[in-house]
Every structure is written in structure tokens, then in C-alpha cells.
PDB file of C-alpha atoms in Angstrom:
ATOM      1  CA  MET A 281      -0.014   0.285   0.129  1.00 42.00           C
ATOM      2  CA  ALA A 282       1.403   3.458  -0.972  1.00 46.00           C
ATOM      3  CA  ASN A 283       2.218   6.051   2.087  1.00 46.00           C
ATOM      4  CA  ILE A 284       0.074   9.257   0.130  1.00 48.00           C
ATOM      5  CA  ARG A 285       0.805  12.349   2.150  1.00 51.00           C
ATOM      6  CA  LYS A 286      -1.612  15.534   1.593  1.00 53.00           C
ATOM      7  CA  ASN A 287      -0.030  18.792   1.821  1.00 55.00           C
ATOM      8  CA  ALA A 288      -2.171  21.025   4.234  1.00 54.00           C
ATOM      9  CA  ASP A 289      -1.200  24.497   2.890  1.00 61.00           C
ATOM     10  CA  ILE A 290      -3.342  25.723   1.148  1.00 64.00           C
ATOM     11  CA  GLY A 291      -1.801  28.836   0.075  1.00 67.00           C
ATOM     12  CA  GLU A 292       0.626  27.294  -1.264  1.00 75.00           C
ATOM     13  CA  GLU A 293       0.992  28.683  -5.197  1.00 84.00           C
ATOM     14  CA  ILE A 294       1.930  25.484  -7.714  1.00 87.00           C
ATOM     15  CA  SER A 295       3.557  27.040 -11.016  1.00 90.00           C
ATOM     16  CA  VAL A 296       2.651  25.397 -14.594  1.00 93.00           C
ATOM     17  CA  ASN A 297       3.363  26.355 -17.650  1.00 95.00           C
ATOM     18  CA  ILE A 298       0.678  26.250 -20.274  1.00 94.00           C
ATOM     19  CA  SER A 299       1.773  26.423 -24.120  1.00 95.00           C
ATOM     20  CA  VAL A 300      -0.298  26.282 -27.722  1.00 95.00           C
ATOM     21  CA  THR A 301       0.560  25.191 -30.719  1.00 95.00           C
ATOM     22  CA  LEU A 302      -1.176  26.641 -33.623  1.00 93.00           C
ATOM     23  CA  GLY A 303       0.992  24.019 -35.830  1.00 94.00           C
ATOM     24  CA  THR A 304       4.240  22.948 -37.462  1.00 94.00           C
ATOM     25  CA  ALA A 305       6.754  23.833 -40.189  1.00 95.00           C
ATOM     26  CA  ASP A 306       9.531  21.715 -41.337  1.00 95.00           C
ATOM     27  CA  LEU A 307      12.498  24.538 -42.565  1.00 94.00           C
ATOM     28  CA  ARG A 308      16.054  24.212 -43.453  1.00 95.00           C
ATOM     29  CA  VAL A 309      18.598  26.390 -41.913  1.00 96.00           C
ATOM     30  CA  HIS A 310      19.555  28.276 -45.063  1.00 95.00           C
ATOM     31  CA  GLN A 311      15.435  28.634 -45.581  1.00 94.00           C
ATOM     32  CA  LEU A 312      15.066  29.960 -41.823  1.00 92.00           C
ATOM     33  CA  LEU A 313      17.995  32.240 -42.087  1.00 93.00           C
ATOM     34  CA  LYS A 314      16.381  33.771 -44.933  1.00 93.00           C
ATOM     35  CA  LEU A 315      13.613  35.065 -43.460  1.00 94.00           C
ATOM     36  CA  GLY A 316      12.882  38.948 -42.430  1.00 93.00           C
ATOM     37  CA  ARG A 317      10.546  40.886 -41.072  1.00 94.00           C
ATOM     38  CA  GLY A 318       6.559  40.262 -42.014  1.00 95.00           C
ATOM     39  CA  ALA A 319       7.982  36.910 -43.358  1.00 95.00           C
ATOM     40  CA  VAL A 320       4.916  34.552 -43.467  1.00 94.00           C
ATOM     41  CA  VAL A 321       5.984  30.773 -42.376  1.00 94.00           C
ATOM     42  CA  GLU A 322       2.977  28.483 -43.573  1.00 94.00           C
ATOM     43  CA  LEU A 323       1.980  25.888 -41.133  1.00 94.00           C
ATOM     44  CA  ASP A 324       0.528  22.549 -41.674  1.00 95.00           C
ATOM     45  CA  ARG A 325      -2.999  23.120 -40.216  1.00 93.00           C
ATOM     46  CA  ASP A 326      -5.885  24.918 -41.729  1.00 91.00           C
ATOM     47  CA  VAL A 327      -7.019  28.868 -39.972  1.00 86.00           C
ATOM     48  CA  ASN A 328     -10.327  26.525 -38.251  1.00 87.00           C
ATOM     49  CA  ASP A 329      -8.308  23.429 -37.476  1.00 92.00           C
ATOM     50  CA  TYR A 330      -8.359  22.932 -33.471  1.00 94.00           C
ATOM     51  CA  VAL A 331      -4.722  23.976 -31.591  1.00 96.00           C
ATOM     52  CA  ASP A 332      -2.785  22.043 -29.418  1.00 96.00           C
ATOM     53  CA  ILE A 333      -3.193  22.508 -25.639  1.00 96.00           C
ATOM     54  CA  TYR A 334       0.591  21.689 -23.347  1.00 95.00           C
ATOM     55  CA  ALA A 335       0.896  21.743 -19.627  1.00 94.00           C
ATOM     56  CA  ASN A 336       4.188  20.965 -18.858  1.00 94.00           C
ATOM     57  CA  ASP A 337       4.862  19.747 -22.553  1.00 94.00           C
ATOM     58  CA  VAL A 338       2.048  17.126 -21.782  1.00 95.00           C
ATOM     59  CA  LEU A 339      -0.846  17.469 -24.034  1.00 96.00           C
ATOM     60  CA  ILE A 340      -4.034  17.944 -22.395  1.00 96.00           C
ATOM     61  CA  GLY A 341      -6.501  18.976 -24.298  1.00 96.00           C
ATOM     62  CA  HIS A 342      -6.868  20.952 -27.994  1.00 96.00           C
ATOM     63  CA  GLY A 343      -9.235  24.188 -28.321  1.00 96.00           C
ATOM     64  CA  GLU A 344      -9.659  26.954 -31.144  1.00 95.00           C
ATOM     65  CA  VAL A 345      -8.141  30.472 -31.322  1.00 92.00           C
ATOM     66  CA  VAL A 346     -10.734  33.298 -30.014  1.00 93.00           C
ATOM     67  CA  ILE A 347     -10.417  36.823 -29.803  1.00 93.00           C
ATOM     68  CA  THR A 348     -11.970  37.862 -25.851  1.00 93.00           C
ATOM     69  CA  GLU A 349     -14.276  41.277 -25.548  1.00 94.00           C
ATOM     70  CA  THR A 350     -10.963  43.345 -24.591  1.00 95.00           C
ATOM     71  CA  ASP A 351      -9.369  42.491 -28.315  1.00 94.00           C
ATOM     72  CA  LYS A 352      -6.919  39.340 -26.149  1.00 95.00           C
ATOM     73  CA  ILE A 353      -5.960  36.336 -28.470  1.00 92.00           C
ATOM     74  CA  GLY A 354      -7.598  33.516 -26.183  1.00 94.00           C
ATOM     75  CA  ILE A 355      -8.138  29.387 -26.633  1.00 94.00           C
ATOM     76  CA  ALA A 356     -11.483  28.016 -26.158  1.00 95.00           C
ATOM     77  CA  ILE A 357     -10.791  24.754 -24.949  1.00 95.00           C
ATOM     78  CA  THR A 358     -13.173  22.164 -26.948  1.00 96.00           C
ATOM     79  CA  ASP A 359     -11.863  18.619 -25.959  1.00 96.00           C
ATOM     80  CA  THR A 360      -9.255  17.616 -23.548  1.00 95.00           C
ATOM     81  CA  THR A 361      -6.929  14.304 -23.580  1.00 91.00           C
ATOM     82  CA  LYS A 362      -7.761  11.385 -20.883  1.00 80.00           C
ATOM     83  CA  LYS A 363      -4.494   9.333 -20.143  1.00 68.00           C
TER      84      LYS A 363
END
């Protein structure tokens, strides 16, 4: 039987790094070095495709890019992955 210890300090903060992947692109180094200001890199997804959501580099779900009421970019979570 495993001995599980619960942390009684509710005020303790836990840091989680959230990242979102819009898509990927394969570029050779010389192509990357040629990119300048205003260059557009085409990704492997369409504009209406889902994005991948990661917590501490672990895929946790998918979502859609949205514009919030305060004109910020956000992600609407559409589904979560199960392990």
C-alpha cells in the first residue's frame, strides 16, 4: 500500500507552464536565415483547425483560437485528453 501525504498548506502556489501549438513547419536552416521582418511561414494546419494545448509539455487537450471581449487572443478549450 502506498503512503500518500497530502499537503495541508492550501496557500501554496503551484506553477504550471501552459503552451499552445498552432501548427508546425519544416524549414532548413538556410531557409530560416532568409526570413525577414514580415515573412510568413505556412503551417501544417488550416486556420479553422484545432490547436494543441500543453501543460508542462504534456498534451492536455485541444482548443480554438478566439478573440476576447478586451481584444486579447485566447483559447477556447474544446476537448481534453485522457490518460
